[in-house]
CSV table of C-alpha atoms and ligand atoms in Angstrom, one decimal:
chain,number,residue,atom,x,y,z
J,29,MET,CA,69.3,80.2,123.0
J,30,ARG,CA,68.6,84.0,123.9
J,31,THR,CA,68.4,85.2,120.5
J,32,ILE,CA,69.0,89.8,119.5
J,33,ARG,CA,65.5,89.0,119.3
J,34,ASP,CA,64.8,88.5,122.9
J,35,LEU,CA,67.1,91.5,124.8
J,36,GLU,CA,66.2,94.8,125.8
J,37,PRO,CA,65.2,96.8,123.4
J,38,ILE,CA,68.6,98.1,120.5
J,39,ASP,CA,66.8,101.0,119.0
J,40,GLY,CA,69.7,103.7,119.2
J,41,LYS,CA,72.2,101.7,121.5
J,42,ARG,CA,75.8,100.5,120.4
J,43,VAL,CA,75.9,97.2,119.0
J,44,PHE,CA,79.1,95.1,118.7
J,45,ILE,CA,78.6,92.9,116.8
J,46,ARG,CA,81.0,89.5,116.4
J,47,CYS,CA,81.1,88.4,113.0
J,48,ASP,CA,82.8,85.7,111.0
J,49,PHE,CA,84.1,87.2,108.7
J,50,ASN,CA,87.8,84.9,107.7
J,51,VAL,CA,86.7,84.8,104.2
J,52,PRO,CA,88.4,83.1,101.1
J,53,LYS,CA,90.0,85.1,99.6
J,54,ASP,CA,93.0,84.6,95.9
J,55,GLU,CA,95.8,85.0,94.8
J,56,ASP,CA,95.7,88.8,94.3
J,57,GLY,CA,93.2,89.1,97.3
J,58,ASN,CA,90.0,89.2,95.8
J,59,ILE,CA,87.0,87.1,98.0
J,60,THR,CA,86.2,83.4,95.9
J,61,ASP,CA,83.4,83.5,98.4
J,62,ASP,CA,81.2,85.8,100.4
J,63,ARG,CA,78.7,83.5,102.0
J,64,ARG,CA,80.1,84.8,105.7
J,65,ILE,CA,79.4,88.0,105.3
J,66,ARG,CA,76.4,87.3,103.0
J,67,GLY,CA,74.8,85.6,106.1
J,68,ALA,CA,75.8,88.7,107.8
J,69,LEU,CA,73.2,90.7,107.0
J,70,GLN,CA,70.6,89.5,108.8
J,71,THR,CA,71.8,90.6,112.2
J,72,ILE,CA,73.3,94.2,110.8
J,73,ARG,CA,69.5,94.8,109.0
J,74,TYR,CA,67.5,94.3,111.5
J,75,CYS,CA,69.9,96.6,114.7
J,76,ILE,CA,70.2,98.8,111.3
J,77,ASP,CA,66.6,99.1,111.0
J,78,ARG,CA,66.6,100.2,115.1
J,79,ASP,CA,68.6,102.5,114.4
J,80,CYS,CA,71.6,101.0,116.4
J,81,ARG,CA,74.5,102.1,116.1
J,82,VAL,CA,76.5,99.4,114.6
J,83,ILE,CA,79.9,98.3,115.3
J,84,LEU,CA,81.7,94.8,113.6
J,85,ALA,CA,84.9,93.1,114.2
J,86,SER,CA,85.7,89.9,113.2
J,87,HIS,CA,89.6,87.8,112.4
J,88,ALA,CA,90.8,87.3,109.4
J,89,GLY,CA,93.4,84.5,108.0
J,90,ARG,CA,96.4,84.0,110.8
J,91,PRO,CA,97.7,87.4,111.0
J,92,LYS,CA,101.6,88.5,113.3
J,93,PRO,CA,100.3,90.2,116.0
J,94,ASN,CA,100.7,93.3,117.2
J,95,GLU,CA,101.7,94.3,113.6
J,96,TYR,CA,99.2,95.7,110.5
J,97,ASP,CA,98.9,93.8,108.4
J,98,GLU,CA,98.0,94.6,104.5
J,99,ALA,CA,96.7,91.3,102.9
J,100,ASN,CA,94.8,90.3,106.2
J,101,SER,CA,93.2,93.6,106.5
J,102,LEU,CA,89.6,93.8,106.4
J,103,ARG,CA,89.5,96.3,103.6
J,104,VAL,CA,87.8,94.0,100.9
J,105,VAL,CA,85.5,92.9,103.4
J,106,LYS,CA,84.9,97.0,104.3
J,107,THR,CA,84.0,97.1,100.4
J,108,ARG,CA,81.7,94.0,99.9
J,109,LEU,CA,80.0,95.0,102.7
J,110,LYS,CA,79.4,98.7,101.0
J,111,THR,CA,78.0,97.2,97.9
J,112,LEU,CA,76.1,94.1,99.3
J,113,LEU,CA,73.9,96.7,102.2
J,114,LYS,CA,73.3,99.3,99.5
J,115,MET,CA,75.1,102.4,102.0
J,116,ALA,CA,78.2,103.2,100.8
J,117,ASP,CA,78.3,106.5,103.2
J,118,ARG,CA,77.6,105.2,106.0
J,119,ILE,CA,79.9,102.0,105.9
J,120,SER,CA,83.5,102.9,108.2
J,121,LEU,CA,86.3,101.1,109.1
J,122,ALA,CA,88.7,101.7,111.6
J,123,LYS,CA,92.6,101.5,110.7
J,124,ASP,CA,92.9,99.7,113.9
J,125,VAL,CA,90.6,97.5,116.7
J,126,VAL,CA,90.9,98.6,120.3
J,127,GLY,CA,93.3,102.4,118.8
J,128,ASP,CA,93.2,105.9,118.9
J,129,ASP,CA,91.3,105.4,114.7
J,130,ALA,CA,88.9,103.0,116.6
J,131,LYS,CA,87.4,105.0,119.7
J,132,ALA,CA,87.4,107.9,118.0
J,133,LYS,CA,84.6,106.9,114.9
J,134,VAL,CA,83.1,104.8,117.9
J,135,GLU,CA,82.5,108.1,119.1
J,136,ALA,CA,81.3,110.2,116.1
J,137,LEU,CA,79.1,106.3,114.9
J,138,LYS,CA,75.7,107.9,114.5
J,139,ALA,CA,72.4,106.0,114.7
J,140,GLY,CA,72.4,103.7,111.7
J,141,GLU,CA,76.3,103.7,110.9
J,142,VAL,CA,78.2,100.9,110.4
J,143,LEU,CA,81.7,101.1,111.3
J,144,LEU,CA,84.1,97.4,110.9
J,145,LEU,CA,87.2,97.7,113.1
J,146,GLU,CA,90.1,95.9,111.6
J,147,ASN,CA,91.0,92.7,112.1
J,148,LEU,CA,91.2,91.3,115.2
J,149,ARG,CA,94.0,89.6,115.3
J,150,PHE,CA,96.0,92.4,114.9
J,151,GLU,CA,95.5,92.3,118.4
J,152,GLU,CA,97.5,89.6,120.5
J,153,GLY,CA,95.1,90.3,122.9
J,154,GLU,CA,92.5,88.5,121.1
J,155,THR,CA,93.7,84.4,120.3
J,156,LYS,CA,95.0,84.9,124.1
J,157,ASN,CA,91.1,85.9,125.5
J,158,ASP,CA,92.9,88.7,127.3
J,159,ILE,CA,90.3,90.1,129.5
J,160,GLU,CA,92.6,94.0,129.2
J,161,PHE,CA,91.5,94.0,125.5
J,162,ALA,CA,87.7,92.4,126.2
J,163,LYS,CA,87.0,95.5,128.0
J,164,ARG,CA,88.7,97.4,125.5
J,165,LEU,CA,86.6,96.0,123.2
J,166,ALA,CA,83.4,96.4,125.8
J,167,SER,CA,83.6,99.5,126.5
J,168,PHE,CA,82.9,100.6,122.7
J,169,ALA,CA,79.2,99.3,122.9
J,170,ASP,CA,76.2,98.0,125.3
J,171,VAL,CA,75.4,95.6,123.9
J,172,TYR,CA,76.8,92.3,122.2
J,173,ILE,CA,76.4,90.1,120.3
J,174,ASN,CA,77.7,86.5,118.8
J,175,ASP,CA,76.8,86.3,115.0
J,176,ALA,CA,80.5,83.8,114.5
J,177,PHE,CA,79.9,80.9,115.1
J,178,GLY,CA,83.0,79.1,112.4
J,179,VAL,CA,84.7,80.6,116.0
J,180,CYS,CA,82.7,80.1,118.4
J,181,HIS,CA,85.0,76.3,119.6
J,182,ARG,CA,87.2,79.5,120.4
J,183,ALA,CA,87.7,80.3,123.3
J,184,HIS,CA,89.1,84.2,121.9
J,185,ALA,CA,88.6,87.3,123.6
J,186,SER,CA,86.0,88.6,121.5
J,187,VAL,CA,84.1,85.7,121.9
J,188,GLU,CA,84.8,83.9,125.5
J,189,ALA,CA,85.8,87.3,127.9
J,190,MET,CA,83.7,90.2,126.5
J,191,PRO,CA,80.4,88.5,126.4
J,192,LYS,CA,80.2,87.8,130.2
J,193,LEU,CA,81.4,92.2,130.7
J,194,PHE,CA,77.9,92.8,129.0
J,195,PRO,CA,74.8,91.7,131.4
J,196,LYS,CA,72.5,88.8,130.1
J,197,GLU,CA,69.8,90.7,129.4
J,198,ARG,CA,72.5,92.6,127.1
J,199,ARG,CA,74.1,89.6,125.5
J,200,GLY,CA,73.0,87.2,122.4
J,201,ALA,CA,73.2,85.7,119.6
J,202,GLY,CA,72.6,86.6,116.3
J,203,PHE,CA,70.5,85.0,113.3
J,204,LEU,CA,73.5,83.2,111.5
J,205,LEU,CA,75.0,82.2,114.3
J,206,SER,CA,71.2,80.7,115.6
J,207,LYS,CA,70.5,79.3,112.9
J,208,GLU,CA,73.8,77.2,112.5
J,209,ILE,CA,72.8,75.9,115.8
J,210,ASN,CA,69.3,74.9,115.5
J,211,PHE,CA,70.3,73.0,112.5
J,212,PHE,CA,72.9,70.9,113.4
J,213,LYS,CA,70.4,70.2,117.3
J,214,LYS,CA,67.9,69.5,115.2
J,215,LYS,CA,70.0,67.5,112.3
J,216,LEU,CA,72.9,65.5,115.1
J,217,ASP,CA,70.9,64.8,117.9
J,218,ARG,CA,68.9,61.6,116.1
J,219,PRO,CA,70.2,61.7,112.5
J,220,ILE,CA,68.6,59.2,110.7
J,221,ARG,CA,70.8,56.5,109.4
J,222,PRO,CA,73.0,55.0,107.9
J,223,PHE,CA,75.2,58.3,108.7
J,224,VAL,CA,78.2,58.9,106.7
J,225,ALA,CA,80.9,61.0,107.6
J,226,VAL,CA,83.1,62.4,104.9
J,227,VAL,CA,86.1,63.8,106.8
J,228,GLY,CA,89.5,65.1,104.9
J,229,GLY,CA,91.7,68.5,104.7
J,230,SER,CA,95.3,67.8,105.6
J,231,LYS,CA,95.8,66.5,109.2
J,232,VAL,CA,94.6,64.3,111.5
J,233,SER,CA,96.1,65.8,114.8
J,234,GLY,CA,93.0,68.8,113.5
J,235,LYS,CA,90.3,66.2,113.4
J,236,LEU,CA,91.9,63.8,115.7
J,237,GLU,CA,88.7,64.5,119.0
J,238,ALA,CA,85.9,64.8,116.4
J,239,LEU,CA,87.1,61.1,114.5
J,240,ARG,CA,87.5,59.9,117.8
J,241,SER,CA,83.9,60.5,118.8
J,242,LEU,CA,82.3,60.5,115.4
J,243,ILE,CA,83.3,56.9,115.7
J,244,ASP,CA,80.2,56.5,118.3
J,245,LYS,CA,78.1,58.2,116.1
J,246,VAL,CA,78.9,57.4,112.2
J,247,ASP,CA,78.1,54.2,110.2
J,248,LYS,CA,80.6,54.4,108.1
J,249,ILE,CA,83.3,57.4,108.1
J,250,ILE,CA,85.6,58.5,104.6
J,251,ILE,CA,88.8,59.6,105.2
J,252,GLY,CA,90.3,61.6,102.7
J,253,GLY,CA,92.9,64.3,102.3
J,254,GLY,CA,96.3,64.6,103.0
J,255,MET,CA,95.2,63.2,107.0
J,256,ALA,CA,94.6,59.8,105.1
J,257,PHE,CA,98.2,58.9,104.2
J,258,THR,CA,98.8,59.1,107.9
J,259,PHE,CA,96.3,55.9,108.3
J,260,LEU,CA,97.9,54.0,105.2
J,261,LYS,CA,101.2,54.5,107.0
J,262,ALA,CA,99.6,53.2,110.3
J,263,GLN,CA,98.7,50.3,108.1
J,264,GLY,CA,102.3,49.5,106.6
J,265,TYR,CA,102.0,51.3,103.1
J,266,GLU,CA,105.0,53.5,102.1
J,267,ILE,CA,102.9,56.9,101.3
J,268,GLY,CA,106.7,58.2,99.9
J,269,ASN,CA,106.5,62.2,100.5
J,270,SER,CA,103.1,62.6,101.4
J,271,LEU,CA,101.7,64.5,104.3
J,272,VAL,CA,101.6,62.4,107.5
J,273,GLU,CA,101.3,63.1,111.3
J,274,ASN,CA,104.1,59.9,112.3
J,275,ASN,CA,104.0,61.5,116.4
J,276,LEU,CA,100.0,60.1,115.4
J,277,LEU,CA,100.8,56.8,114.1
J,278,ASP,CA,99.3,54.8,116.7
J,279,GLU,CA,96.4,57.0,117.2
J,280,ALA,CA,95.2,56.3,113.7
J,281,ARG,CA,95.8,52.8,114.1
J,282,THR,CA,93.8,52.7,117.4
J,283,ILE,CA,90.1,54.5,115.9
J,284,MET,CA,91.3,52.4,113.0
J,285,ILE,CA,90.3,49.3,116.0
J,286,LYS,CA,87.1,51.1,117.8
J,287,ALA,CA,85.9,52.0,114.1
J,288,ARG,CA,86.4,47.7,113.7
J,289,LYS,CA,85.1,46.8,117.3
J,290,MET,CA,82.0,48.9,116.6
J,291,GLY,CA,80.8,47.9,113.8
J,292,VAL,CA,81.9,51.1,111.8
J,293,LYS,CA,82.7,51.1,108.1
J,294,PHE,CA,86.1,53.1,107.8
J,295,TYR,CA,87.0,53.9,105.0
J,296,LEU,CA,90.3,54.8,103.1
J,297,PRO,CA,91.5,56.0,98.7
J,298,VAL,CA,92.3,52.9,97.6
J,299,ASP,CA,94.5,54.7,94.3
J,300,VAL,CA,95.7,58.2,94.8
J,301,VAL,CA,97.0,60.9,92.2
J,302,ILE,CA,101.0,61.3,93.4
J,303,SER,CA,103.3,63.8,91.8
J,304,PRO,CA,107.1,63.7,92.4
J,305,GLU,CA,106.4,68.0,93.9
J,306,PHE,CA,103.7,69.9,95.2
J,307,SER,CA,103.4,71.9,92.2
J,308,GLU,CA,101.2,72.4,89.9
J,309,ASP,CA,103.5,71.8,86.5
J,310,CYS,CA,105.3,68.5,87.6
J,311,ALA,CA,104.8,65.2,85.8
J,312,ILE,CA,101.4,63.0,87.8
J,313,LYS,CA,99.8,59.4,88.2
J,314,TYR,CA,97.7,57.6,89.4
J,315,VAL,CA,98.6,54.2,91.5
J,316,PRO,CA,97.1,51.9,93.6
J,317,ALA,CA,96.8,53.9,97.2
J,318,GLN,CA,99.5,50.8,98.4
J,319,GLU,CA,101.9,51.6,94.9
J,320,ILE,CA,103.6,54.7,96.0
J,321,PRO,CA,106.9,55.1,95.1
J,322,LYS,CA,109.4,56.4,97.0
J,323,GLY,CA,110.1,59.7,96.4
J,324,TRP,CA,105.8,60.9,94.8
J,325,MET,CA,103.7,62.1,97.3
J,326,GLY,CA,99.7,61.9,97.3
J,327,LEU,CA,97.9,64.8,96.9
J,328,ASP,CA,94.3,63.9,95.6
J,329,ILE,CA,91.8,60.6,95.6
J,330,GLY,CA,92.1,58.8,92.0
J,331,PRO,CA,89.1,57.3,89.6
J,332,ALA,CA,88.7,54.4,92.0
J,333,SER,CA,88.1,56.1,94.8
J,334,SER,CA,86.2,58.4,94.0
J,335,ARG,CA,83.6,55.6,92.9
J,336,LEU,CA,84.4,53.5,95.8
J,337,PHE,CA,83.3,56.5,97.5
J,338,ARG,CA,79.7,57.0,96.6
J,339,GLU,CA,79.0,53.3,96.3
J,340,VAL,CA,79.5,53.7,99.0
J,341,LEU,CA,77.6,57.0,99.7
J,342,HIS,CA,74.2,55.2,97.7
J,343,ASP,CA,72.5,54.5,100.8
J,344,ALA,CA,73.8,57.0,102.6
J,345,GLN,CA,70.6,60.0,105.1
J,346,THR,CA,72.7,61.5,106.5
J,347,ILE,CA,76.0,63.0,105.6
J,348,VAL,CA,78.2,65.4,107.1
J,349,TRP,CA,81.1,66.1,104.8
J,350,ASN,CA,83.9,68.5,106.3
J,351,GLY,CA,87.1,68.3,104.1
J,352,PRO,CA,88.9,67.9,101.0
J,353,MET,CA,89.7,65.3,99.6
J,354,GLY,CA,93.2,66.6,98.0
J,355,VAL,CA,95.2,70.2,96.7
J,356,TYR,CA,91.5,71.1,95.3
J,357,GLU,CA,93.5,74.8,95.6
J,358,MET,CA,95.1,73.1,92.4
J,359,ASP,CA,92.7,72.4,88.9
J,360,ARG,CA,94.7,69.3,88.5
J,361,PHE,CA,94.5,68.0,92.1
J,362,ALA,CA,91.1,69.4,92.7
J,363,LYS,CA,89.1,66.2,90.6
J,364,GLY,CA,88.6,63.9,93.6
J,365,SER,CA,87.3,66.8,95.7
J,366,ILE,CA,84.9,67.4,92.8
J,367,LYS,CA,83.5,64.6,92.5
J,368,MET,CA,82.4,64.4,96.5
J,369,SER,CA,80.5,67.2,96.4
J,370,HIS,CA,78.7,65.6,93.3
J,371,THR,CA,78.2,62.6,94.5
J,372,ILE,CA,77.3,64.7,98.0
J,373,ALA,CA,74.7,66.8,96.6
J,374,ASP,CA,73.3,64.3,93.5
J,375,SER,CA,72.0,62.5,96.8
J,376,HIS,CA,69.4,61.9,99.0
J,377,ALA,CA,70.2,62.4,101.9
J,378,THR,CA,70.2,64.8,104.5
J,379,THR,CA,74.0,67.2,103.6
J,380,ILE,CA,75.5,69.3,105.9
J,381,VAL,CA,78.3,70.6,104.4
J,382,GLY,CA,81.1,72.2,107.2
J,383,GLY,CA,84.2,74.0,106.6
J,384,GLY,CA,86.3,77.0,104.9
J,385,ASP,CA,87.4,75.4,102.4
J,386,THR,CA,84.7,72.5,101.7
J,387,ALA,CA,82.3,75.3,101.2
J,388,ASP,CA,84.2,76.9,98.6
J,389,LEU,CA,84.8,74.0,97.4
J,390,ALA,CA,81.2,73.0,96.7
J,391,GLN,CA,80.7,76.3,95.7
J,392,LYS,CA,83.8,75.8,93.4
J,393,ALA,CA,81.6,72.8,91.4
J,394,GLY,CA,78.5,74.8,91.7
J,395,ASP,CA,77.0,72.3,94.0
J,396,VAL,CA,76.0,74.4,97.2
J,397,GLU,CA,72.5,75.3,95.6
J,398,GLU,CA,72.0,71.1,96.5
J,399,MET,CA,73.5,70.2,100.1
J,400,THR,CA,70.7,71.0,102.7
J,401,PHE,CA,73.1,72.9,104.7
J,402,VAL,CA,76.2,75.0,104.2
J,403,SER,CA,77.4,75.6,107.7
J,404,THR,CA,80.4,78.8,108.2
J,405,GLY,CA,81.8,76.7,110.7
J,406,GLY,CA,84.1,74.0,110.6
J,407,GLY,CA,85.7,73.4,113.8
J,408,ALA,CA,83.5,74.2,115.2
J,409,SER,CA,80.8,72.0,113.4
J,410,LEU,CA,83.0,69.2,114.6
J,411,ASN,CA,82.7,70.5,117.8
J,412,LEU,CA,79.3,70.5,117.8
J,413,ILE,CA,78.7,66.9,116.4
J,414,GLU,CA,81.8,65.8,118.7
J,415,GLY,CA,78.5,67.2,122.1
J,416,LYS,CA,81.1,69.2,122.7
J,417,GLU,CA,80.5,72.8,124.5
J,418,LEU,CA,81.5,75.0,122.6
J,419,PRO,CA,83.3,78.6,124.6
J,420,GLY,CA,81.1,81.5,123.2
J,421,ILE,CA,77.5,79.5,123.7
J,422,THR,CA,78.4,79.2,126.8
J,423,ALA,CA,79.5,82.3,127.9
J,424,LEU,CA,76.8,83.8,125.9
J,425,GLU,CA,74.8,82.0,128.4
J,426,SER,CA,76.5,81.5,131.5
J,427,ASN,CA,74.9,83.6,134.6
I,172,AMP,P1,91.9,71.5,107.1
I,172,AMP,O1,92.1,73.5,106.8
I,172,AMP,O2,92.3,70.9,107.8
I,172,AMP,O3,90.7,71.2,106.4
I,172,AMP,O4,92.8,71.4,105.2
I,172,AMP,C1,91.9,71.8,104.1
I,172,AMP,C2,93.6,72.1,103.4
I,172,AMP,O5,94.8,70.3,103.1
I,172,AMP,C3,93.6,72.7,101.9
I,172,AMP,O6,94.0,73.5,102.0
I,172,AMP,C4,94.3,71.2,101.1
I,172,AMP,O7,94.8,72.1,100.1
I,172,AMP,C5,95.4,70.2,101.6
I,172,AMP,N1,95.2,69.5,101.0
I,172,AMP,C6,94.3,67.7,101.5
I,172,AMP,N2,94.4,67.1,100.9
I,172,AMP,C7,95.8,67.3,101.1
I,172,AMP,C8,96.9,65.9,100.0
I,172,AMP,N3,96.7,65.2,99.9
I,172,AMP,N4,98.6,66.6,100.6
I,172,AMP,C9,98.3,68.6,101.0
I,172,AMP,N5,97.7,69.0,101.5
I,172,AMP,C10,95.9,68.4,101.9
């Protein structure tokens, strides 16, 4: 992959860096994990050291398009960047993305200065991959750099349409992006076996294709989190008010049959933590997964599942983990996820953690240093495992 190092000299140029500053925040809007910001520093510093005028852009959250929304503003990111780069007076934030303020600030940028544009998703054109919006962004810069692995699986304007507007020798990958791609290619093309995937999170739908193709690659799959209930229901069990995707019950059955046919061990939780409400202050119970009463919902895996999954992971040589085992944001439903994090961190396997939520969780559990690799991209890393082309990478390499 052509990286920023391989481009024609960028000294003094206006460099646009697509970053992934979509960082997790607490209820007061404070950043709880700034790994994605720190991950981009190497590329940003490389440009500053070459007297570039640096334009940073990112999305954050899911704001309504064409509206300014304080909660999703990149203001906190600017503050954190100032601290991390130790250059408070040379970093500014535009009030908009491609509006008058952004234009004026781009014009005024001096060598070695950094301008952060506002949240790309404040503009409708971003998620629509709109070429006109991409052209307006492209008019700000001479060089395009993608350092946002976490969004490379999305054909959005700043990721897909925009790079193609730059000649080949003036577009490339940042250091973070190339590190992530190289790591996945190296470790997952020929993984050391047993290869185990641990998949959790809220919905089957978001990870359906990944699950289908993981079965071709792994020796065992562990399913936890909200998505487990679709599989449990597909087996005919009562799941009360737990999260479920009824339209995917057949698909869930097909996946389990395929696993069986291919000799892939497929594990679901055997017990769950249930509550009558999605709340921190309600009664909770531990029950076997086949005994969820009507009216209750499963919000975490239980202790027997944690033990079972530890046994399953015991001989693993490669582990890919994506998605929490329960509603880890609430302490009382976080145990299953924290235990999973400890189990994976303690293993002797090559451990790859993908996804913002999962990385946040590993951080909460204090396990980040013990993991082999914590990727900034969840969906993107699953797509890579599936062997899919990522639109952001294809666009960088297109002719
Ligand atoms: P995802 O973005 O699909 O990886 O899902 C992450 C989200 O799944 C987290 O915010 C969790 O709170 C949520 N989640 C995990 N387990 C459950 C569950 N049993 N019921 C509802 N939500 C869950």
